[in-house]
CSV table of C-alpha atoms in Angstrom, one decimal:
chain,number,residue,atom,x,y,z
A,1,UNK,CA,-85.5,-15.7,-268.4
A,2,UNK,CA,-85.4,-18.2,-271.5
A,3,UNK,CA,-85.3,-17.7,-274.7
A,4,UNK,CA,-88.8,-19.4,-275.1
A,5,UNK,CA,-90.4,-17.5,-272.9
A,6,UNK,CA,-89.0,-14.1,-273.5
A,7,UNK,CA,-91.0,-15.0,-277.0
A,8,UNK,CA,-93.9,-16.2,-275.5
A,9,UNK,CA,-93.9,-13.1,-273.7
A,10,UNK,CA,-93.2,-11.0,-277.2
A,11,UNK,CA,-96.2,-12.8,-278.6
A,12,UNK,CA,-98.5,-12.5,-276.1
A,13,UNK,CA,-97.7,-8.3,-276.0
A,14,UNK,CA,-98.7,-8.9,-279.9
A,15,UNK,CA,-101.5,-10.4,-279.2
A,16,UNK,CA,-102.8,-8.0,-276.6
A,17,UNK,CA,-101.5,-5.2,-279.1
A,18,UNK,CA,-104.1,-7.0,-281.8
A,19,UNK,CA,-106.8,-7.1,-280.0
A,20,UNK,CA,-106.6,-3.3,-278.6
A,21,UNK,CA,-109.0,-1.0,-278.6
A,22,UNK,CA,-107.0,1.2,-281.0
A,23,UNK,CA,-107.2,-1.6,-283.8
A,24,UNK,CA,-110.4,-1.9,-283.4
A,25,UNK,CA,-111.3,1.8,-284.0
A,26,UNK,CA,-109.0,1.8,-286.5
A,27,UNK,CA,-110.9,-1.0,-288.3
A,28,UNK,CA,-114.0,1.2,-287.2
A,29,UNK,CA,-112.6,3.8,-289.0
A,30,UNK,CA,-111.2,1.7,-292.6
A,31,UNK,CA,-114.8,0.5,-292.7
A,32,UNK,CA,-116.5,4.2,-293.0
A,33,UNK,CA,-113.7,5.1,-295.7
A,34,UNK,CA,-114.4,2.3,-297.5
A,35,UNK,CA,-118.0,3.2,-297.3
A,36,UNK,CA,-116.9,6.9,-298.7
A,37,UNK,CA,-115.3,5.0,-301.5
A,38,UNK,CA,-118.4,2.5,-302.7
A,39,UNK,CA,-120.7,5.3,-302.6
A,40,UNK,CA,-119.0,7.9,-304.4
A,41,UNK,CA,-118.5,4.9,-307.0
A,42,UNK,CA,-122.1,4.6,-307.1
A,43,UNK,CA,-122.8,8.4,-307.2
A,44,UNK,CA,-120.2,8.8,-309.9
A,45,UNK,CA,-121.7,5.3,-311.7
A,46,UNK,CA,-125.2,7.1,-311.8
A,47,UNK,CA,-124.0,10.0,-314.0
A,48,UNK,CA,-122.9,7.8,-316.8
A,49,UNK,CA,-126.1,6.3,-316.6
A,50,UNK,CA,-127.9,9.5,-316.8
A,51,UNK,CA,-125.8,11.9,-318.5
A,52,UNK,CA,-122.3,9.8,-319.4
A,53,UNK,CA,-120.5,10.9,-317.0
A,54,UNK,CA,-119.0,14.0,-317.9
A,55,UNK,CA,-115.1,12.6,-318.6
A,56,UNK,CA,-115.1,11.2,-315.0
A,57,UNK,CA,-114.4,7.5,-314.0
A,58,UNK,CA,-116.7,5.3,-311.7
A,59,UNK,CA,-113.6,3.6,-309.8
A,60,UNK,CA,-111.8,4.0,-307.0
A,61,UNK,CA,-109.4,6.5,-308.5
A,62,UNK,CA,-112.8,8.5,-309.8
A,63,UNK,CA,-113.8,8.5,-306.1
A,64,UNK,CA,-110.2,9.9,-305.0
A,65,UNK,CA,-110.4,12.7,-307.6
A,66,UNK,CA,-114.0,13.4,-306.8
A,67,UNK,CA,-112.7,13.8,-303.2
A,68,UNK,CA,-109.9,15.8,-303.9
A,69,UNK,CA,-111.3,18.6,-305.8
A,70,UNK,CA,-113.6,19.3,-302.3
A,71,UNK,CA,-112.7,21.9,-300.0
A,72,UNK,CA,-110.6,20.7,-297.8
A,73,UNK,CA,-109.7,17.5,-299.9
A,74,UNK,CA,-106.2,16.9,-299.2
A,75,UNK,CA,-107.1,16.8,-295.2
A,76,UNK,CA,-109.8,14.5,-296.5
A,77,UNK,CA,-108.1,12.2,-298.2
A,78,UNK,CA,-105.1,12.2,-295.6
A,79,UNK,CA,-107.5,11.1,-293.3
A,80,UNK,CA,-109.1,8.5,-295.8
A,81,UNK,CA,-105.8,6.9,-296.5
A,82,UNK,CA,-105.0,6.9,-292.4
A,83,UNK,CA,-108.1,5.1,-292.0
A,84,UNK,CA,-107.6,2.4,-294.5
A,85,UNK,CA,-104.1,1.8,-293.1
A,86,UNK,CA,-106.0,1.4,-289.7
A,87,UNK,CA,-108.6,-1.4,-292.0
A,88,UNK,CA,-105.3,-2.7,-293.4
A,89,UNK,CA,-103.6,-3.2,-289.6
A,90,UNK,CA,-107.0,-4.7,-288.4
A,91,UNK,CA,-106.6,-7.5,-291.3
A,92,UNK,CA,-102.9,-8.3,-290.5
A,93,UNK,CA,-103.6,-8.7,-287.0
A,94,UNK,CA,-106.1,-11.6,-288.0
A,95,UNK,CA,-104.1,-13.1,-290.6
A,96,UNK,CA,-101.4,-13.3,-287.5
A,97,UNK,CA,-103.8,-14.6,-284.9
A,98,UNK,CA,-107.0,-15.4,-286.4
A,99,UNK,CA,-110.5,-13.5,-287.2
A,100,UNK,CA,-113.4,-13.4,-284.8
A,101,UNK,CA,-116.1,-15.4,-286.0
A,102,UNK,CA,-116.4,-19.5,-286.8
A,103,UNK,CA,-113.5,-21.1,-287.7
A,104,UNK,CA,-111.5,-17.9,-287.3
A,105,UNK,CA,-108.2,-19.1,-286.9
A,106,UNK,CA,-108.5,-21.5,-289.7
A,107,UNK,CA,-105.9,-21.4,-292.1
A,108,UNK,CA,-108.0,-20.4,-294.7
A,109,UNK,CA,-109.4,-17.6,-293.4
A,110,UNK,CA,-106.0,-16.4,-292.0
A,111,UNK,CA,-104.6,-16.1,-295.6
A,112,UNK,CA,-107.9,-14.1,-296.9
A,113,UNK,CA,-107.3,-12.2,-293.7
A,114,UNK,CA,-103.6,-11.6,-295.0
A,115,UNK,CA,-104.4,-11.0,-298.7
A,116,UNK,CA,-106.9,-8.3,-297.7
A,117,UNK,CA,-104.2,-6.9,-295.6
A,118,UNK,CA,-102.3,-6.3,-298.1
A,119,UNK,CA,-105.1,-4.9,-300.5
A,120,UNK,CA,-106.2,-2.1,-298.0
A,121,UNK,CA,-102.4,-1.9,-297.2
A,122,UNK,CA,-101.8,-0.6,-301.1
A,123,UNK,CA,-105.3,1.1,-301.1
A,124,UNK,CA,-104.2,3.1,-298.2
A,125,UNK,CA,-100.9,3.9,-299.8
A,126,UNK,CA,-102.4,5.2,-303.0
A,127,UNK,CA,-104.8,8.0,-301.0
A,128,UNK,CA,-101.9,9.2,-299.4
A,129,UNK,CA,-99.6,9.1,-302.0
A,130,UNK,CA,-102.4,11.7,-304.1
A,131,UNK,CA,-103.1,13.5,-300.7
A,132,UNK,CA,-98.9,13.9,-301.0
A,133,UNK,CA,-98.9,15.1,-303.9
A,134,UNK,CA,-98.4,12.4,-306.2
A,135,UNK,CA,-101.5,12.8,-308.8
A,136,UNK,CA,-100.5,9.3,-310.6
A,137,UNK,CA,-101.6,7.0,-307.6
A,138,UNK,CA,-104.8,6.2,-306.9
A,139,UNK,CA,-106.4,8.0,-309.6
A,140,UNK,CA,-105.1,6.6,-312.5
A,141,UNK,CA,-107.7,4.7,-314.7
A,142,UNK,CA,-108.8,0.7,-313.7
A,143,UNK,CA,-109.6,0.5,-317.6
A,144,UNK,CA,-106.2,1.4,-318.5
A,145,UNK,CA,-104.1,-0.3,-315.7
A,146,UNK,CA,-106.0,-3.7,-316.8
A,147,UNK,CA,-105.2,-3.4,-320.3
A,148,UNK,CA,-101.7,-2.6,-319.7
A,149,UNK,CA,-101.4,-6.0,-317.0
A,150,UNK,CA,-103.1,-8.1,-319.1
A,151,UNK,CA,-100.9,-7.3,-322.1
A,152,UNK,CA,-97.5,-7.5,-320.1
A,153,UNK,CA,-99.3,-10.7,-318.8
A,154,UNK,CA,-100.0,-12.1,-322.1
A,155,UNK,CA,-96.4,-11.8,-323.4
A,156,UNK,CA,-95.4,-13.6,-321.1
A,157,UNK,CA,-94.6,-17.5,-321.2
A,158,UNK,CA,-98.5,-19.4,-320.2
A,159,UNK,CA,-99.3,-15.7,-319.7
A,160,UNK,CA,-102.8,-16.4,-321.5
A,161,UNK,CA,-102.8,-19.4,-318.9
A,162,UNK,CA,-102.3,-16.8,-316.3
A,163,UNK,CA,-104.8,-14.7,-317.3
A,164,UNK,CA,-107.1,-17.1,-317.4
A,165,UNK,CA,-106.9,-17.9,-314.6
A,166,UNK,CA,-106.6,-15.1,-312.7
A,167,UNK,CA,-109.7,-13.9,-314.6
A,168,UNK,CA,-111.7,-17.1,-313.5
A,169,UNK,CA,-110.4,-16.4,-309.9
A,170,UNK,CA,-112.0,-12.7,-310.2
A,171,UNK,CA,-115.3,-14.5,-311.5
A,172,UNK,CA,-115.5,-16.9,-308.8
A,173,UNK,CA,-114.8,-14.4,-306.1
A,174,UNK,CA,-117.5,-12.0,-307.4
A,175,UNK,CA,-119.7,-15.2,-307.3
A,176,UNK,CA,-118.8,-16.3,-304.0
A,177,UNK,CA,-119.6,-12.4,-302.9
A,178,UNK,CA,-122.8,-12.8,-304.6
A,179,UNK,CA,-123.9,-16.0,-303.0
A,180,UNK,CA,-122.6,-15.0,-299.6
A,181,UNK,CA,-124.6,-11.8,-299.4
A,182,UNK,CA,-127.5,-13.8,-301.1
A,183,UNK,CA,-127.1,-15.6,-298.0
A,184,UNK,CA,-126.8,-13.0,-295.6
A,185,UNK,CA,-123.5,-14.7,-294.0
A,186,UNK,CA,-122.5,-11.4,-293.2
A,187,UNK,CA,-124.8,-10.9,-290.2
A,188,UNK,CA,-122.3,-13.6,-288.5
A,189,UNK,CA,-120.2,-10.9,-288.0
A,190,UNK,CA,-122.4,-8.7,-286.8
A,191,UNK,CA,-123.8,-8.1,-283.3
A,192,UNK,CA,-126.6,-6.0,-283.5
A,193,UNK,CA,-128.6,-7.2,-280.0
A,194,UNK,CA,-130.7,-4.4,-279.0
A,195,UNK,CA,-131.3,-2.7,-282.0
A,196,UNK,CA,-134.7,-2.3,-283.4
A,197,UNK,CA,-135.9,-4.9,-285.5
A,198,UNK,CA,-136.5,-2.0,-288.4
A,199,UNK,CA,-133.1,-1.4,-288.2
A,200,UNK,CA,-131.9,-4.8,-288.4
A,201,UNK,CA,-133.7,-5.3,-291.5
A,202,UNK,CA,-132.5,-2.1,-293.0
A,203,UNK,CA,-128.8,-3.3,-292.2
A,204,UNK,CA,-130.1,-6.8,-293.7
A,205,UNK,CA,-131.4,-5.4,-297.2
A,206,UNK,CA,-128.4,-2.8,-297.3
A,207,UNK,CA,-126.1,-6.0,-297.2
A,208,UNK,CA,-127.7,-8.4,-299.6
A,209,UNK,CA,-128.8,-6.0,-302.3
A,210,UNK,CA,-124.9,-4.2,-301.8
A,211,UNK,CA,-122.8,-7.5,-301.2
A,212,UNK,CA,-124.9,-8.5,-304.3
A,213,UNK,CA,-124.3,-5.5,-306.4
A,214,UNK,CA,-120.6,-5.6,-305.8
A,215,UNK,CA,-119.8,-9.5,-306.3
A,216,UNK,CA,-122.4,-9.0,-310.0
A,217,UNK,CA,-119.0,-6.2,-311.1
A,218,UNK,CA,-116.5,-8.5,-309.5
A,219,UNK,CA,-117.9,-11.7,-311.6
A,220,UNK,CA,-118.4,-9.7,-314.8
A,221,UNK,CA,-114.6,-7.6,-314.3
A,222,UNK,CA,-113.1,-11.6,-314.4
A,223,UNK,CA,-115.0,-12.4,-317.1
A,224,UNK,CA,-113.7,-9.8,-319.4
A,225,UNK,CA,-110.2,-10.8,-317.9
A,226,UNK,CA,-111.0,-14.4,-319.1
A,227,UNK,CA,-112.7,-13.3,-322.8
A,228,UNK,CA,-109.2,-11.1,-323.1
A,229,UNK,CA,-106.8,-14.5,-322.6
A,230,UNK,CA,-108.9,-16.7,-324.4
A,231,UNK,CA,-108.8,-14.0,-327.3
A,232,UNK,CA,-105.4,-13.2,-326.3
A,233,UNK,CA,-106.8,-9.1,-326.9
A,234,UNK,CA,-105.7,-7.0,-324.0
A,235,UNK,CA,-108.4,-4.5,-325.3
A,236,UNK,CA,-110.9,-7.2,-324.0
A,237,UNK,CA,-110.1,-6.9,-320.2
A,238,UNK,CA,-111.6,-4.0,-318.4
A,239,UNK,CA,-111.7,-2.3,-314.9
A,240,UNK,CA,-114.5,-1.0,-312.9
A,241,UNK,CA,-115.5,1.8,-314.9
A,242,UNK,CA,-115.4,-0.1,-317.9
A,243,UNK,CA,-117.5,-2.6,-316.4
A,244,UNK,CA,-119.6,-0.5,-315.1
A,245,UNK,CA,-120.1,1.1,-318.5
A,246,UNK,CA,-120.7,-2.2,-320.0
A,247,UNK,CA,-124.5,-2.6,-317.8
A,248,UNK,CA,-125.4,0.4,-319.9
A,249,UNK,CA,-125.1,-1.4,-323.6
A,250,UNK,CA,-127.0,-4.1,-322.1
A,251,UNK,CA,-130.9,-4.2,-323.7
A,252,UNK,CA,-132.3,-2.7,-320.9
A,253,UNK,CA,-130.1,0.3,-321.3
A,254,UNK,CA,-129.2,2.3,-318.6
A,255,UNK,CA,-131.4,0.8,-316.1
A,256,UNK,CA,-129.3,-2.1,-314.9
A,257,UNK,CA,-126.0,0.3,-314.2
A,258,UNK,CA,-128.6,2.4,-312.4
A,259,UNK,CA,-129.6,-1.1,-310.5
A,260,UNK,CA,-126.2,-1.7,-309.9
A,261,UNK,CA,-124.9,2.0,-309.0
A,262,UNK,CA,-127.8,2.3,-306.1
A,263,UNK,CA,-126.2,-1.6,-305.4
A,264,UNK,CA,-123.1,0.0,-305.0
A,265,UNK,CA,-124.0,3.2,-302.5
A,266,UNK,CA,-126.1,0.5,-300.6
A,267,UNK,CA,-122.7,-1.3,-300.1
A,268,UNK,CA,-121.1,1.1,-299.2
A,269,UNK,CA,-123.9,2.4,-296.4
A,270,UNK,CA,-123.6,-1.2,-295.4
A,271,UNK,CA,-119.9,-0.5,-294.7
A,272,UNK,CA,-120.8,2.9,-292.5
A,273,UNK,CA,-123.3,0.0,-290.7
A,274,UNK,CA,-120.2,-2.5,-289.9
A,275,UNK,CA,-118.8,0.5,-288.5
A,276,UNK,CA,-121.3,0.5,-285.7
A,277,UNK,CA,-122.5,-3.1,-285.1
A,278,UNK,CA,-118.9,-5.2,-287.2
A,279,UNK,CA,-117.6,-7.7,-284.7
A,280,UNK,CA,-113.8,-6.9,-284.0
């Protein structure tokens, strides 16, 4: 046997290993957690809106520590974190070899494949790490962290260039988000024949109103990043909670962090939805 085809062979038991049923429920099983996550965000964004929150933070690490103090939370979160890992091995094995969907094996979408991998890959790490033991990861607070990144950032040579434009990135992804859901490009990758057309609209408005919701916090998280490096003020960035915070000193009030905590729970529903119907 060659060399060549001894690898041919290797990628081909990949291949088949990528596209196993065992990926696929573990990608199942990452898109319920993240569900868990998105609504306890929204759960824990509605307090501040009604009552301030009560010392707790409306980001993932809020979420974790809502979790944990459960019964039973440690087993919780150990299967949390095992099911993000299984979300996180689901995007590697399309950034390797390709996504379902159009254009799926474009390079493109292989490298937002990869860099998601890696997201829920360090997501994953963080739940387990507090499930350990560890009470510093994963529930340490997105306000701080992003003040103490941008200001390393800043002192760094360009770092307000870096910032910049790392914040614009942040903006235009939560715009992109915004505009996709908008569009409802999201049912591509669903297959929902059979189902009930009252369902299928439900799914529909869970997406757009959620995908929405969650690009509006992406957009406005990058532009505090962007205000902080063209201030050069560290103070200026902010992380979810923060920005969460920040819909309540809008005019309206607390309305429009209600608006956007329900967006949030709706996302996260919509995630428990991809569970069932997701194309993998």
């Amino acid at each position: 046997m060659t060399p060549g085809s001894v690898a041919a062979r290797g990628r081909g038991q990949a291949r088949r290993a990528a596209n196993s049923t065992a990926v696929a429920a573990g990608a199942r099983a990452g898109f319920v957690a993240r569900g868990i996550i998105y609504v306890l965000i929204g759960v824990l964004a509605l307090r501040i809106a009604f009552s301030g929150g009560g010392g707790k933070q409306a980001d993932r690490g809020g979420a974790i520590a809502e979790i944990a103090g459960k019964p039973f939370g440690a087993a919780l979160l150990w299967l949390l974190g095992t099911a993000l890992a299984g979300m996180a091995l689901w995007r590697l094995s399309g950034a390797a070899f390709g996504q379902t969907g159009p254009n799926g094996r474009r390079a493109n979408k292989r490298a937002m494949a990869a860099g998601r991998a890696v997201f829920y890959g360090f997501v994953s790490y963080s739940v387990l790490s507090y499930a350990a033991g560890d009470k510093r990861s994963g529930s340490g607070a997105s306000d701080e962290n992003s003040r103490d990144i941008t200001a390393n950032a800043l002192d760094w040579p360009a770092g307000q260039w870096i910032v910049a434009i790392a914040g614009a990135a942040v903006a235009a992804a939560g715009a992109w988000i915004a505009v996709r859901a908008l569009r409802r490009k999201f049912q591509e990758h669903l297959k929902m024949s059979g189902v009930s057309p009252k369902t299928r609209q439900m799914v529909t408005a869970l997406g757009v109103f959620g995908g929405t919701a969650r690009g509006v916090v992406f957009a406005v998280a990058g532009g505090f990043a962007l205000t902080a490096a063209v201030q050069h003020k560290p103070g200026k960035a902010k992380g979810m909670d923060d920005t969460l915070r920040s819909f309540a000193d809008t005019p309206v009030g607390p309305w429009l962090l209600m608006f956007i905590a329900v967006g949030l729970m709706a996302y996260g529903m919509f995630s428990w939805a991809s569970a069932r119907w997701r194309k993998l």
